[in-house]
CSV table of C-alpha atoms in Angstrom, one decimal:
chain,number,residue,atom,x,y,z
A,244,MET,CA,-5.2,46.3,-17.8
A,245,GLN,CA,-4.3,49.8,-15.5
A,246,ALA,CA,-1.5,47.6,-14.5
A,247,ASP,CA,0.2,51.3,-13.4
A,248,ARG,CA,-2.2,51.3,-10.6
A,249,GLY,CA,-2.0,47.9,-9.5
A,250,CYS,CA,-4.8,46.2,-11.4
A,251,ASN,CA,-3.8,43.7,-12.6
A,252,VAL,CA,-2.6,41.6,-9.4
A,253,VAL,CA,-6.0,42.5,-7.7
A,254,GLY,CA,-7.9,39.6,-10.3
A,255,PRO,CA,-11.6,38.4,-9.2
A,256,PRO,CA,-12.0,35.4,-6.4
A,257,SER,CA,-10.8,32.7,-7.1
A,258,GLY,CA,-14.0,30.9,-9.4
A,259,GLN,CA,-15.5,34.1,-10.7
A,260,SER,CA,-16.2,33.9,-13.9
A,261,LEU,CA,-18.7,36.9,-16.1
A,262,ALA,CA,-20.6,33.7,-18.9
A,263,LEU,CA,-21.3,35.3,-22.2
A,264,PRO,CA,-23.9,33.4,-24.8
A,265,ALA,CA,-23.2,33.2,-27.9
A,266,GLY,CA,-26.3,34.5,-30.1
A,267,GLY,CA,-27.7,35.2,-27.3
A,268,VAL,CA,-27.8,38.2,-24.6
A,269,PHE,CA,-26.1,39.5,-21.4
A,270,THR,CA,-27.4,42.2,-19.5
A,271,GLY,CA,-25.8,44.3,-17.5
A,272,GLU,CA,-25.5,47.1,-14.7
A,273,ILE,CA,-24.1,49.5,-14.9
A,274,ALA,CA,-24.2,52.5,-12.5
A,275,GLU,CA,-21.6,55.8,-11.0
A,276,ASN,CA,-21.7,53.1,-7.7
A,277,ARG,CA,-22.0,49.0,-6.9
A,278,ALA,CA,-23.9,50.3,-3.9
A,279,PHE,CA,-26.5,51.4,-6.5
A,280,THR,CA,-26.4,47.2,-8.0
A,281,THR,CA,-28.2,44.5,-7.1
A,282,LEU,CA,-25.2,43.8,-6.2
A,283,SER,CA,-24.8,45.5,-2.6
A,284,TYR,CA,-27.7,46.0,0.1
A,285,ASN,CA,-29.4,43.4,-1.4
A,286,GLY,CA,-30.6,45.4,-4.4
A,287,ASP,CA,-32.1,47.9,-1.8
A,288,LEU,CA,-31.1,51.2,-2.8
A,289,THR,CA,-31.5,50.6,-6.6
A,290,THR,CA,-33.5,53.0,-8.9
A,291,ASP,CA,-33.7,52.5,-12.5
A,292,TRP,CA,-31.0,54.8,-12.5
A,293,THR,CA,-27.5,54.9,-12.5
A,294,ASP,CA,-27.7,56.8,-9.0
A,295,GLY,CA,-29.8,55.1,-7.2
A,296,ARG,CA,-32.6,57.6,-8.4
A,297,ASP,CA,-35.9,58.6,-9.8
A,298,HIS,CA,-36.1,60.9,-12.9
A,299,PRO,CA,-37.6,61.8,-15.8
A,300,VAL,CA,-38.2,59.9,-19.0
A,301,ASN,CA,-36.9,62.7,-21.0
A,302,TRP,CA,-34.0,63.6,-18.7
A,303,THR,CA,-32.7,66.4,-19.9
A,304,GLY,CA,-30.0,69.3,-19.3
A,305,PRO,CA,-30.9,72.8,-20.1
A,306,SER,CA,-30.3,73.7,-23.8
A,307,THR,CA,-28.0,76.8,-22.9
A,308,GLY,CA,-24.8,76.2,-23.7
A,309,GLU,CA,-23.3,73.0,-23.7
A,310,GLY,CA,-26.4,71.6,-21.7
A,311,CYS,CA,-24.8,68.7,-19.3
A,312,LEU,CA,-27.0,66.4,-17.1
A,313,VAL,CA,-25.8,67.9,-14.4
A,314,ASN,CA,-26.2,71.9,-15.4
A,315,ASN,CA,-29.9,70.6,-14.3
A,316,PRO,CA,-32.6,72.3,-11.9
A,317,ASP,CA,-32.2,68.1,-9.8
A,318,GLY,CA,-27.9,68.8,-10.6
A,319,PHE,CA,-27.4,65.7,-10.8
A,320,GLY,CA,-26.5,62.9,-13.9
A,321,GLY,CA,-23.2,64.7,-14.1
A,322,PRO,CA,-21.3,61.7,-14.2
A,323,LEU,CA,-22.9,60.2,-17.2
A,324,HIS,CA,-21.7,62.7,-19.1
A,325,ALA,CA,-24.2,63.7,-21.3
A,326,GLN,CA,-26.4,66.4,-21.9
A,327,ASN,CA,-29.6,63.0,-22.6
A,328,GLU,CA,-29.9,59.8,-23.8
A,329,THR,CA,-29.6,60.9,-27.0
A,330,ARG,CA,-26.3,62.0,-26.4
A,331,ALA,CA,-25.6,59.2,-24.2
A,332,THR,CA,-22.0,57.8,-26.6
A,333,GLY,CA,-22.5,53.7,-27.2
A,334,THR,CA,-21.0,51.2,-24.5
A,335,ALA,CA,-19.0,48.3,-25.3
A,336,LEU,CA,-18.1,44.6,-24.6
A,337,ALA,CA,-14.7,43.4,-25.7
A,338,ILE,CA,-13.4,39.7,-25.2
A,339,SER,CA,-10.1,38.6,-26.3
A,340,TYR,CA,-9.7,34.4,-25.8
A,341,ASN,CA,-6.3,34.1,-23.5
A,342,SER,CA,-6.7,33.1,-19.8
A,343,ASN,CA,-3.5,34.8,-19.6
A,344,LEU,CA,-3.7,39.0,-18.7
A,345,ALA,CA,-0.3,39.3,-20.1
A,346,ASN,CA,-0.9,38.2,-23.0
A,347,VAL,CA,-4.4,40.1,-23.5
A,348,ASN,CA,-3.8,43.2,-26.5
A,349,MET,CA,-4.8,45.5,-28.6
A,350,GLU,CA,-5.0,42.7,-31.3
A,351,ASN,CA,-6.8,40.4,-29.7
A,352,LEU,CA,-9.5,42.1,-27.6
A,353,VAL,CA,-12.2,42.5,-29.5
A,354,VAL,CA,-15.0,45.0,-29.6
A,355,ILE,CA,-18.1,41.4,-29.6
A,356,SER,CA,-21.1,44.4,-29.2
A,357,VAL,CA,-22.3,48.2,-28.7
A,358,ALA,CA,-25.5,49.5,-26.4
A,359,PRO,CA,-26.0,52.5,-28.0
A,360,ASN,CA,-27.1,55.6,-26.4
A,361,THR,CA,-25.5,54.1,-23.2
A,362,PRO,CA,-25.0,54.0,-20.7
A,363,TRP,CA,-27.7,56.1,-19.2
A,364,ARG,CA,-30.6,53.0,-17.5
A,365,ARG,CA,-28.8,50.7,-14.9
A,366,LEU,CA,-29.9,47.6,-16.9
A,367,VAL,CA,-28.0,47.1,-20.8
A,368,ASN,CA,-28.2,44.8,-22.4
A,369,TYR,CA,-25.5,43.2,-24.7
A,370,PRO,CA,-26.0,41.1,-27.6
A,371,ILE,CA,-23.5,38.0,-28.1
A,372,PRO,CA,-23.2,36.8,-31.7
A,373,ALA,CA,-23.7,33.5,-32.2
A,374,ASP,CA,-20.8,31.8,-34.0
A,375,LEU,CA,-18.2,33.3,-31.0
A,376,PRO,CA,-16.4,30.4,-29.8
A,377,PRO,CA,-16.9,28.5,-26.5
A,378,CYS,CA,-14.4,29.5,-23.8
A,379,ALA,CA,-13.9,27.2,-20.5
A,380,PRO,CA,-14.7,29.1,-17.6
A,381,GLY,CA,-12.2,31.7,-16.4
A,382,GLN,CA,-9.8,31.3,-19.7
A,383,CYS,CA,-11.3,34.3,-21.3
A,384,TYR,CA,-10.9,38.2,-20.9
A,385,CYS,CA,-13.5,40.6,-20.9
A,386,ALA,CA,-13.8,44.2,-21.0
A,387,TRP,CA,-16.3,46.3,-20.7
A,388,LEU,CA,-16.0,49.7,-22.3
A,389,TRP,CA,-17.0,53.7,-23.1
A,390,VAL,CA,-15.7,57.1,-23.9
A,391,PRO,CA,-17.6,59.8,-23.1
A,392,ASP,CA,-18.4,62.4,-25.7
A,393,GLY,CA,-18.6,65.9,-23.6
A,394,CYS,CA,-19.9,67.5,-20.5
A,395,GLY,CA,-15.8,67.4,-18.9
A,396,GLU,CA,-12.6,65.9,-18.7
A,397,PRO,CA,-12.3,63.4,-21.7
A,398,ASN,CA,-12.2,59.2,-19.8
A,399,MET,CA,-11.7,56.4,-20.9
A,400,TYR,CA,-14.3,54.1,-19.5
A,401,MET,CA,-13.0,50.1,-18.7
A,402,GLN,CA,-13.6,47.2,-16.3
A,403,ASN,CA,-12.1,44.1,-17.0
A,404,PHE,CA,-13.7,40.7,-15.6
A,405,ARG,CA,-12.7,37.1,-16.3
A,406,CYS,CA,-14.6,35.3,-18.7
A,407,HIS,CA,-16.9,32.6,-20.9
A,408,VAL,CA,-18.3,31.4,-23.3
A,409,PRO,CA,-21.0,28.4,-22.1
A,410,TRP,CA,-22.9,26.0,-24.6
A,411,SER,CA,-21.4,26.7,-27.9
A,412,THR,CA,-20.4,24.8,-30.6
A,413,SER,CA,-19.3,27.6,-32.4
A,414,VAL,CA,-15.3,26.6,-34.5
A,415,ARG,CA,-14.8,29.8,-35.7
A,416,ARG,CA,-12.3,32.1,-34.7
A,417,LEU,CA,-11.7,35.7,-34.0
A,418,GLY,CA,-9.7,37.2,-37.0
A,419,VAL,CA,-7.6,40.6,-35.5
A,420,ALA,CA,-8.2,43.3,-34.3
A,421,GLN,CA,-8.0,46.4,-36.2
A,422,PRO,CA,-8.3,49.8,-34.4
A,423,PRO,CA,-11.3,52.2,-36.4
A,424,VAL,CA,-11.2,55.0,-37.9
A,425,TYR,CA,-13.5,57.9,-37.4
A,426,CYS,CA,-16.0,57.8,-40.7
A,427,ALA,CA,-18.7,60.3,-39.6
A,428,ASN,CA,-18.4,62.2,-42.6
A,429,ASN,CA,-17.6,59.3,-44.4
A,430,PRO,CA,-19.0,55.7,-44.0
A,431,SER,CA,-16.9,54.6,-46.7
A,432,ALA,CA,-14.2,54.9,-44.7
A,433,CYS,CA,-14.7,53.1,-42.1
A,434,VAL,CA,-13.5,49.8,-40.9
A,435,LYS,CA,-14.6,46.8,-41.7
A,436,GLY,CA,-13.5,43.6,-39.4
A,437,PRO,CA,-13.3,42.8,-36.0
A,438,LYS,CA,-11.9,46.3,-34.5
A,439,GLN,CA,-9.2,47.3,-31.2
A,440,MET,CA,-11.5,49.3,-28.5
A,441,ILE,CA,-10.9,53.2,-28.8
A,442,ALA,CA,-7.9,54.1,-27.3
A,443,TRP,CA,-8.0,57.6,-27.2
A,444,HIS,CA,-6.2,60.7,-25.1
A,445,GLN,CA,-3.8,58.7,-22.7
A,446,ARG,CA,-0.1,59.7,-22.6
A,447,THR,CA,1.0,56.4,-24.7
A,448,GLY,CA,-0.9,53.8,-27.1
A,449,ASP,CA,-3.2,56.2,-28.8
A,450,ASN,CA,-4.7,53.3,-31.6
A,451,VAL,CA,-7.5,57.0,-33.0
A,452,VAL,CA,-6.8,59.9,-34.0
A,453,THR,CA,-9.9,62.4,-34.7
A,454,PRO,CA,-10.4,65.6,-37.0
A,455,GLY,CA,-10.0,68.6,-34.2
A,456,ASP,CA,-11.2,67.6,-30.6
A,457,VAL,CA,-14.0,65.2,-31.6
A,458,THR,CA,-14.6,62.5,-29.7
A,459,PRO,CA,-14.7,58.9,-30.9
A,460,PRO,CA,-17.5,57.0,-29.6
A,461,TYR,CA,-18.8,53.5,-29.3
A,462,ASN,CA,-21.0,54.1,-32.9
A,463,SER,CA,-22.0,53.8,-36.5
A,464,LYS,CA,-19.0,57.7,-36.5
A,465,MET,CA,-16.2,54.9,-35.2
A,466,GLY,CA,-17.7,51.7,-37.7
A,467,PHE,CA,-19.4,50.7,-35.3
A,468,PHE,CA,-22.9,49.4,-35.0
A,469,PRO,CA,-26.2,48.4,-31.9
A,470,GLY,CA,-26.1,44.9,-30.7
A,471,ALA,CA,-24.1,42.0,-31.5
A,472,GLN,CA,-20.9,42.5,-33.8
A,473,ASN,CA,-20.9,39.9,-36.0
A,474,ASP,CA,-18.5,40.6,-38.7
A,475,ILE,CA,-15.8,39.3,-35.5
A,476,PHE,CA,-14.3,36.4,-37.3
A,477,GLU,CA,-12.1,34.6,-40.1
A,478,PRO,CA,-13.4,34.2,-43.6
A,479,ARG,CA,-12.5,30.8,-43.8
A,480,VAL,CA,-14.4,27.7,-40.3
A,481,GLY,CA,-12.7,24.4,-41.6
A,482,CYS,CA,-12.4,21.8,-43.4
A,483,PHE,CA,-16.4,19.5,-42.5
A,484,VAL,CA,-16.9,16.3,-43.3
A,485,ASP,CA,-19.9,16.1,-45.8
A,486,SER,CA,-22.8,13.2,-46.8
A,487,ASP,CA,-25.6,13.4,-49.1
A,488,SER,CA,-28.2,12.8,-46.2
A,489,PRO,CA,-27.4,15.4,-45.0
A,490,ARG,CA,-26.0,17.7,-46.6
A,491,VAL,CA,-23.6,20.4,-43.9
A,492,LEU,CA,-24.4,22.7,-46.0
A,493,PRO,CA,-27.9,22.0,-48.5
A,494,HIS,CA,-28.0,24.4,-50.8
A,495,GLN,CA,-25.8,23.4,-53.9
A,496,ILE,CA,-25.2,26.5,-56.8
A,497,SER,CA,-25.4,24.7,-60.1
A,498,SER,CA,-24.5,28.7,-62.1
A,499,ILE,CA,-20.9,29.6,-61.1
A,500,THR,CA,-19.1,29.0,-64.5
A,501,GLY,CA,-14.9,29.2,-66.0
A,502,GLY,CA,-13.8,26.7,-63.7
A,503,MET,CA,-15.1,27.1,-59.5
A,504,THR,CA,-12.8,29.8,-57.2
A,505,THR,CA,-13.5,30.2,-53.4
A,506,GLU,CA,-14.1,33.9,-53.7
A,507,LYS,CA,-16.9,32.5,-56.8
A,508,CYS,CA,-18.7,30.8,-54.1
A,509,ILE,CA,-18.6,32.9,-51.6
A,510,SER,CA,-19.3,35.7,-54.0
A,511,ALA,CA,-22.4,33.2,-54.8
A,512,CYS,CA,-24.0,31.8,-51.6
A,513,GLU,CA,-23.3,36.3,-50.5
A,514,THR,CA,-25.7,37.4,-53.6
A,515,ALA,CA,-28.3,34.2,-51.9
A,516,GLY,CA,-28.6,35.5,-49.0
A,517,TYR,CA,-26.5,32.3,-47.5
A,518,PHE,CA,-24.2,33.3,-44.4
A,519,TYR,CA,-21.2,30.1,-45.2
A,520,ALA,CA,-20.3,29.0,-48.0
A,521,GLY,CA,-18.0,25.6,-48.8
A,522,VAL,CA,-16.2,23.9,-51.8
A,523,GLU,CA,-16.1,20.7,-52.1
A,524,TYR,CA,-15.0,17.9,-55.0
A,525,SER,CA,-12.9,20.8,-56.4
A,526,THR,CA,-15.9,21.8,-59.1
A,527,GLU,CA,-18.6,22.1,-56.4
A,528,CYS,CA,-20.2,24.6,-55.0
A,529,PHE,CA,-23.2,24.5,-51.5
A,530,CYS,CA,-24.3,27.1,-49.2
A,531,GLY,CA,-25.9,27.2,-46.2
A,532,ASN,CA,-27.5,28.8,-43.1
A,533,SER,CA,-25.5,26.5,-40.6
A,534,GLN,CA,-22.3,26.0,-39.2
A,535,PRO,CA,-21.7,23.0,-39.4
A,536,GLY,CA,-21.3,20.8,-36.4
A,537,SER,CA,-17.5,20.4,-35.0
A,538,GLY,CA,-18.1,16.4,-34.3
A,539,LEU,CA,-17.7,17.2,-38.3
A,540,LEU,CA,-14.7,19.2,-38.4
A,541,VAL,CA,-11.5,17.0,-39.7
A,542,ALA,CA,-7.5,18.6,-40.0
A,543,ASP,CA,-7.5,21.1,-42.9
A,544,GLY,CA,-5.2,18.7,-45.2
A,545,GLN,CA,-8.8,17.4,-46.2
A,546,CYS,CA,-9.0,19.5,-48.2
A,547,ASP,CA,-6.6,19.6,-49.8
A,548,MET,CA,-7.7,18.7,-54.1
A,549,PRO,CA,-7.3,22.4,-55.8
A,550,CYS,CA,-9.7,24.1,-57.4
A,551,ALA,CA,-10.6,23.8,-61.0
A,552,GLY,CA,-10.3,27.8,-61.5
A,553,ASP,CA,-7.0,28.4,-60.1
A,554,GLY,CA,-4.4,25.8,-58.9
A,555,ARG,CA,-3.1,27.7,-55.7
A,556,GLU,CA,-6.4,27.4,-54.1
A,557,THR,CA,-8.2,24.1,-52.5
A,558,CYS,CA,-11.4,22.7,-53.2
A,559,GLY,CA,-12.5,20.4,-50.1
A,560,ALA,CA,-11.6,16.9,-51.3
A,561,GLY,CA,-14.3,13.9,-51.5
A,562,TRP,CA,-16.8,14.2,-49.2
A,563,ARG,CA,-15.0,17.0,-47.8
A,564,ILE,CA,-16.1,20.6,-47.4
A,565,GLU,CA,-14.2,23.4,-47.0
A,566,VAL,CA,-16.4,26.2,-45.4
A,567,TYR,CA,-16.3,29.8,-44.9
A,568,GLY,CA,-18.7,32.8,-44.3
A,569,THR,CA,-19.9,34.9,-46.7
A,570,GLY,CA,-19.2,37.3,-44.6
A,571,LYS,CA,-23.2,37.6,-44.5
A,572,TYR,CA,-25.1,37.6,-41.1
A,573,PRO,CA,-28.8,37.9,-39.3
A,574,ALA,CA,-29.6,41.3,-38.9
A,575,SER,CA,-28.1,43.1,-36.0
A,576,SER,CA,-30.5,44.4,-33.1
A,577,TYR,CA,-30.3,45.4,-30.1
A,578,THR,CA,-33.0,45.7,-26.9
A,579,PRO,CA,-33.0,48.4,-24.4
A,580,ALA,CA,-33.2,46.5,-20.9
A,581,VAL,CA,-36.9,46.7,-19.5
A,582,PRO,CA,-37.2,45.5,-15.3
A,583,PRO,CA,-39.0,42.5,-14.8
A,584,VAL,CA,-43.2,43.2,-13.9
A,585,LEU,CA,-44.6,41.5,-10.9
A,586,THR,CA,-46.8,38.9,-12.5
A,587,THR,CA,-48.4,36.0,-11.2
A,588,SER,CA,-47.1,33.5,-14.5
A,589,THR,CA,-43.4,35.0,-14.7
A,590,TRP,CA,-40.0,34.5,-12.2
A,591,LEU,CA,-40.3,36.9,-9.9
A,592,TYR,CA,-38.2,38.7,-6.8
A,593,LEU,CA,-36.1,35.4,-5.3
A,594,CYS,CA,-35.0,36.5,-2.0
A,595,PRO,CA,-31.6,34.5,-0.4
A,596,GLU,CA,-33.4,34.4,3.4
A,597,VAL,CA,-36.4,33.0,2.5
A,598,GLN,CA,-37.8,30.0,2.8
A,599,TRP,CA,-40.5,27.5,1.0
A,600,GLY,CA,-44.2,29.6,1.2
A,601,GLY,CA,-42.1,33.1,2.9
A,602,SER,CA,-42.6,36.2,1.4
A,603,CYS,CA,-40.9,39.4,1.1
A,604,GLU,CA,-40.6,42.5,2.4
A,605,ASN,CA,-41.4,46.0,1.1
A,606,ILE,CA,-40.6,45.3,-2.0
A,607,ARG,CA,-40.6,48.2,-4.6
A,608,VAL,CA,-42.0,48.3,-7.8
A,609,GLY,CA,-39.2,47.7,-10.5
A,610,HIS,CA,-37.4,45.9,-8.2
A,611,ALA,CA,-37.8,42.0,-9.0
A,612,GLU,CA,-35.3,42.3,-10.8
A,613,LYS,CA,-33.3,42.3,-7.7
A,614,CYS,CA,-33.0,38.2,-6.9
A,615,VAL,CA,-34.6,36.8,-10.5
A,616,SER,CA,-30.9,35.0,-10.9
A,617,LEU,CA,-31.6,33.1,-8.6
A,618,ALA,CA,-34.5,30.9,-10.3
A,619,GLY,CA,-33.5,26.9,-11.5
A,620,THR,CA,-30.5,27.3,-8.8
A,621,ASP,CA,-30.5,24.6,-6.8
A,622,LEU,CA,-32.3,26.8,-3.3
A,623,TYR,CA,-35.1,27.8,-6.1
A,624,LYS,CA,-35.6,25.3,-8.7
A,625,ARG,CA,-39.0,24.0,-6.4
A,626,VAL,CA,-40.1,27.5,-7.2
A,627,LYS,CA,-42.9,27.4,-9.6
A,628,SER,CA,-44.6,31.1,-9.7
A,629,ALA,CA,-44.9,34.3,-7.1
A,630,GLY,CA,-47.6,37.2,-7.2
A,631,PRO,CA,-48.2,39.9,-5.4
A,632,ASP,CA,-50.3,39.8,-2.8
A,633,MET,CA,-50.5,43.0,0.1
A,634,GLY,CA,-47.9,44.0,-1.2
A,635,ARG,CA,-45.7,41.5,-0.3
A,636,CYS,CA,-44.1,38.9,-2.8
A,637,VAL,CA,-45.3,36.2,-2.7
A,638,LEU,CA,-43.0,33.1,-3.8
A,639,PHE,CA,-45.0,30.1,-4.2
A,640,ARG,CA,-44.2,25.9,-5.1
């Protein structure tokens, strides 16, 4: 990625990998300079904003002309390339299940999460799809993506990470990513399913065409929705061992007429509001909301009975169920990241240099999160709580 400037030969330090929790939320930091994140200066230069300064909640540029932040009275905000929070176009995370950077391409680098109206504040939440399959540390590549709209020369931002997906037991596979399409005035034209990152205004390799000089953003104008992009998977999940107690998918559909097909079963389960559909023993259809356990997965060849309604398709076998995603998922949601608040009942500012019973001096309100990631590590696993005391943040065992 960005091999033209040598970035491909300067990888992350050995052993470092970004963890993306399937079904959880990855909270990241966006800043115009690493100095304004908790990765530098012990976080002393951080604020709620990307530039290490303090700004009003309704921070905005002037209403005249393009109205960019940099043109407002304080003269700041240029790197955000926006007029206000509403005009921040959205940022995204994408993943490729390849350990070799040379094998990462537009078709297998799939956008998995979108944070609307970002970049804006320093902290940002990216919900991760619950069905994202596991990936060992350092065996995947991820990218952070942003295309700003106006307020400066058209740009396309991308940052590359080695990444992994811990704790997942999903056996689903990501589909082949398709180029997104500008569909602001025609929602029916939006690309459904897995989508590529936006490549625009590049010397070569553009995959997006927009009317006039309209900027393609990571939002509904390009078919992306806020939060986890749950429509990125191949429909077929796999062939699984079933039993009568419990059933892999617990709810049977008995109303299908004219012979069973995979399409009829999937449609019936989707209509009934279920996330998964399964065909079994040529004639049976089952639905459920939980993906079958990976320990029940067997070779595809064990689901070899032809469907009663279409002999060209297979519909499982005896105690073998062929499972598909219906295309229905829990409602995707996006919650803006909020800095932790100093309380006596939550994990607080745990400074590496502080030993048992010590205190962190010169704590500024709103900065409790800068060392919160240390909570639960070997060094601090015995710390139970912390709280403000005379302007200090004291750790309690």
